GROMACS .gro file of C-alpha atoms in nm:
model
  126
    1MET     CA    1   0.000   0.000   0.000
    2GLU     CA    2   0.282   0.241   0.082
    3VAL     CA    3   0.432   0.181  -0.262
    4LEU     CA    4   0.100   0.265  -0.425
    5LEU     CA    5   0.072   0.584  -0.221
    6ARG     CA    6   0.424   0.698  -0.312
    7ALA     CA    7   0.360   0.623  -0.679
    8ALA     CA    8   0.027   0.808  -0.670
    9ASP     CA    9   0.193   1.106  -0.501
   10ARG     CA   10   0.455   1.112  -0.779
   11ASP     CA   11   0.182   1.094  -1.043
   12THR     CA   12   0.012   1.387  -0.871
   13GLU     CA   13   0.334   1.587  -0.880
   14THR     CA   14   0.384   1.498  -1.246
   15ALA     CA   15   0.033   1.612  -1.339
   16GLU     CA   16   0.068   1.935  -1.141
   17THR     CA   17   0.405   2.011  -1.300
   18LEU     CA   18   0.272   1.945  -1.649
   19VAL     CA   19  -0.031   2.167  -1.592
   20ARG     CA   20   0.191   2.444  -1.463
   21TYR     CA   21   0.463   2.434  -1.729
   22SER     CA   22   0.320   2.242  -2.027
   23PRO     CA   23  -0.061   2.250  -2.016
   24HIS     CA   24  -0.076   2.185  -2.391
   25LEU     CA   25   0.036   1.827  -2.320
   26TYR     CA   26  -0.317   1.730  -2.219
   27GLU     CA   27  -0.269   1.363  -2.308
   28SER     CA   28   0.019   1.336  -2.062
   29VAL     CA   29  -0.171   1.534  -1.800
   30GLY     CA   30  -0.474   1.310  -1.847
   31PHE     CA   31  -0.261   0.996  -1.824
   32SER     CA   32  -0.095   1.112  -1.500
   33CYS     CA   33  -0.435   1.206  -1.357
   34GLN     CA   34  -0.579   0.866  -1.449
   35GLN     CA   35  -0.279   0.693  -1.294
   36LEU     CA   36  -0.298   0.881  -0.967
   37VAL     CA   37  -0.667   0.799  -0.923
   38GLU     CA   38  -0.602   0.434  -1.011
   39LYS     CA   39  -0.320   0.403  -0.757
   40TYR     CA   40  -0.504   0.583  -0.476
   41ALA     CA   41  -0.810   0.364  -0.538
   42LYS     CA   42  -0.598   0.049  -0.530
   43ALA     CA   43  -0.430   0.166  -0.210
   44VAL     CA   44  -0.771   0.207  -0.043
   45LEU     CA   45  -0.882  -0.133  -0.172
   46VAL     CA   46  -0.570  -0.297  -0.027
   47ALA     CA   47  -0.602  -0.107   0.301
   48ASN     CA   48  -0.953  -0.242   0.340
   49GLY     CA   49  -0.864  -0.600   0.253
   50LEU     CA   50  -1.040  -0.588  -0.084
   51PRO     CA   51  -0.895  -0.720  -0.411
   52ALA     CA   52  -0.704  -0.464  -0.617
   53PRO     CA   53  -0.716  -0.610  -0.967
   54PHE     CA   54  -0.455  -0.528  -1.229
   55ILE     CA   55  -0.688  -0.316  -1.440
   56HIS     CA   56  -0.700   0.048  -1.547
   57VAL     CA   57  -1.079   0.083  -1.539
   58LEU     CA   58  -1.135   0.346  -1.271
   59VAL     CA   59  -1.508   0.289  -1.244
   60LYS     CA   60  -1.453  -0.083  -1.175
   61LEU     CA   61  -1.195   0.002  -0.910
   62LEU     CA   62  -1.421   0.257  -0.739
   63VAL     CA   63  -1.747   0.060  -0.738
   64PRO     CA   64  -1.633  -0.192  -0.471
   65LEU     CA   65  -1.538   0.100  -0.245
   66VAL     CA   66  -1.885   0.247  -0.286
   67GLN     CA   67  -2.053  -0.092  -0.238
   68ALA     CA   68  -1.858  -0.149   0.083
   69SER     CA   69  -1.962   0.200   0.205
   70ILE     CA   70  -1.597   0.303   0.228
   71ILE     CA   71  -1.653   0.607   0.009
   72THR     CA   72  -1.952   0.791  -0.131
   73LEU     CA   73  -1.938   0.895  -0.495
   74GLY     CA   74  -2.215   1.060  -0.691
   75GLY     CA   75  -2.295   1.041  -1.058
   76ALA     CA   76  -2.080   1.341  -1.145
   77GLU     CA   77  -1.782   1.181  -0.975
   78MET     CA   78  -1.834   0.854  -1.159
   79ASP     CA   79  -1.856   1.056  -1.482
   80SER     CA   80  -1.523   1.217  -1.392
   81ALA     CA   81  -1.377   0.870  -1.334
   82ALA     CA   82  -1.494   0.765  -1.680
   83ILE     CA   83  -1.341   1.077  -1.835
   84LEU     CA   84  -1.005   1.019  -1.666
   85GLN     CA   85  -1.024   0.649  -1.744
   86SER     CA   86  -1.022   0.728  -2.116
   87PHE     CA   87  -0.665   0.857  -2.079
   88ALA     CA   88  -0.535   0.516  -1.971
   89VAL     CA   89  -0.508   0.402  -2.332
   90GLU     CA   90  -0.752   0.569  -2.571
   91TRP     CA   91  -0.617   0.924  -2.567
   92ARG     CA   92  -0.257   0.813  -2.571
   93TYR     CA   93  -0.287   0.607  -2.887
   94GLU     CA   94  -0.616   0.635  -3.068
   95THR     CA   95  -0.692   0.999  -3.141
   96ASP     CA   96  -0.558   1.339  -3.230
   97ASP     CA   97  -0.889   1.508  -3.155
   98ALA     CA   98  -0.900   1.826  -2.956
   99PRO     CA   99  -0.967   1.756  -2.590
  100SER     CA  100  -1.310   1.814  -2.437
  101TYR     CA  101  -1.145   1.925  -2.113
  102THR     CA  102  -0.849   2.146  -2.036
  103SER     CA  103  -0.548   2.014  -1.851
  104THR     CA  104  -0.653   2.219  -1.551
  105GLU     CA  105  -1.001   2.065  -1.551
  106LEU     CA  106  -0.851   1.716  -1.565
  107LEU     CA  107  -0.626   1.797  -1.271
  108VAL     CA  108  -0.919   1.933  -1.070
  109MET     CA  109  -1.106   1.604  -1.129
  110ALA     CA  110  -0.803   1.407  -1.015
  111HIS     CA  111  -0.749   1.626  -0.708
  112ARG     CA  112  -1.108   1.561  -0.599
  113PHE     CA  113  -1.043   1.187  -0.604
  114ARG     CA  114  -0.707   1.229  -0.432
  115ASP     CA  115  -0.865   1.438  -0.158
  116LYS     CA  116  -1.120   1.163  -0.089
  117LEU     CA  117  -0.906   0.854  -0.139
  118ARG     CA  118  -0.561   0.938  -0.003
  119PRO     CA  119  -0.672   0.997   0.359
  120LEU     CA  120  -0.859   0.664   0.356
  121ALA     CA  121  -0.539   0.478   0.271
  122VAL     CA  122  -0.306   0.686   0.490
  123ALA     CA  123  -0.526   0.609   0.793
  124PHE     CA  124  -0.406   0.246   0.770
  125LEU     CA  125  -0.034   0.324   0.773
  126PRO     CA  126   0.157   0.221   1.085
   0.00000   0.00000   0.00000
């Protein structure tokens, strides 16, 4: 779990740095945002003794946390998860389309998940 938290923290720093200095690299920002949510979600799953599958599908990682009443997420948050999830593979390889969201908006989505998930995992650290 500690490894996941450190990796997620690094992904957060990467996304923040990209938004600050290279916001035009929205694919890379989106990928880092997707990764940080994925790793924080997996850290919370592990902390709570739930399986953390080797997948990149954020919605599938978050649903067990909601079902176990570990976290509450509304429809807008699940929509944000689906948006960020698309950066795991699709945006990096399949399109040159203009983004629907700015790099800053993607980072805000990711920060919302970080702010909910990180404390839930950190609470289990020794």
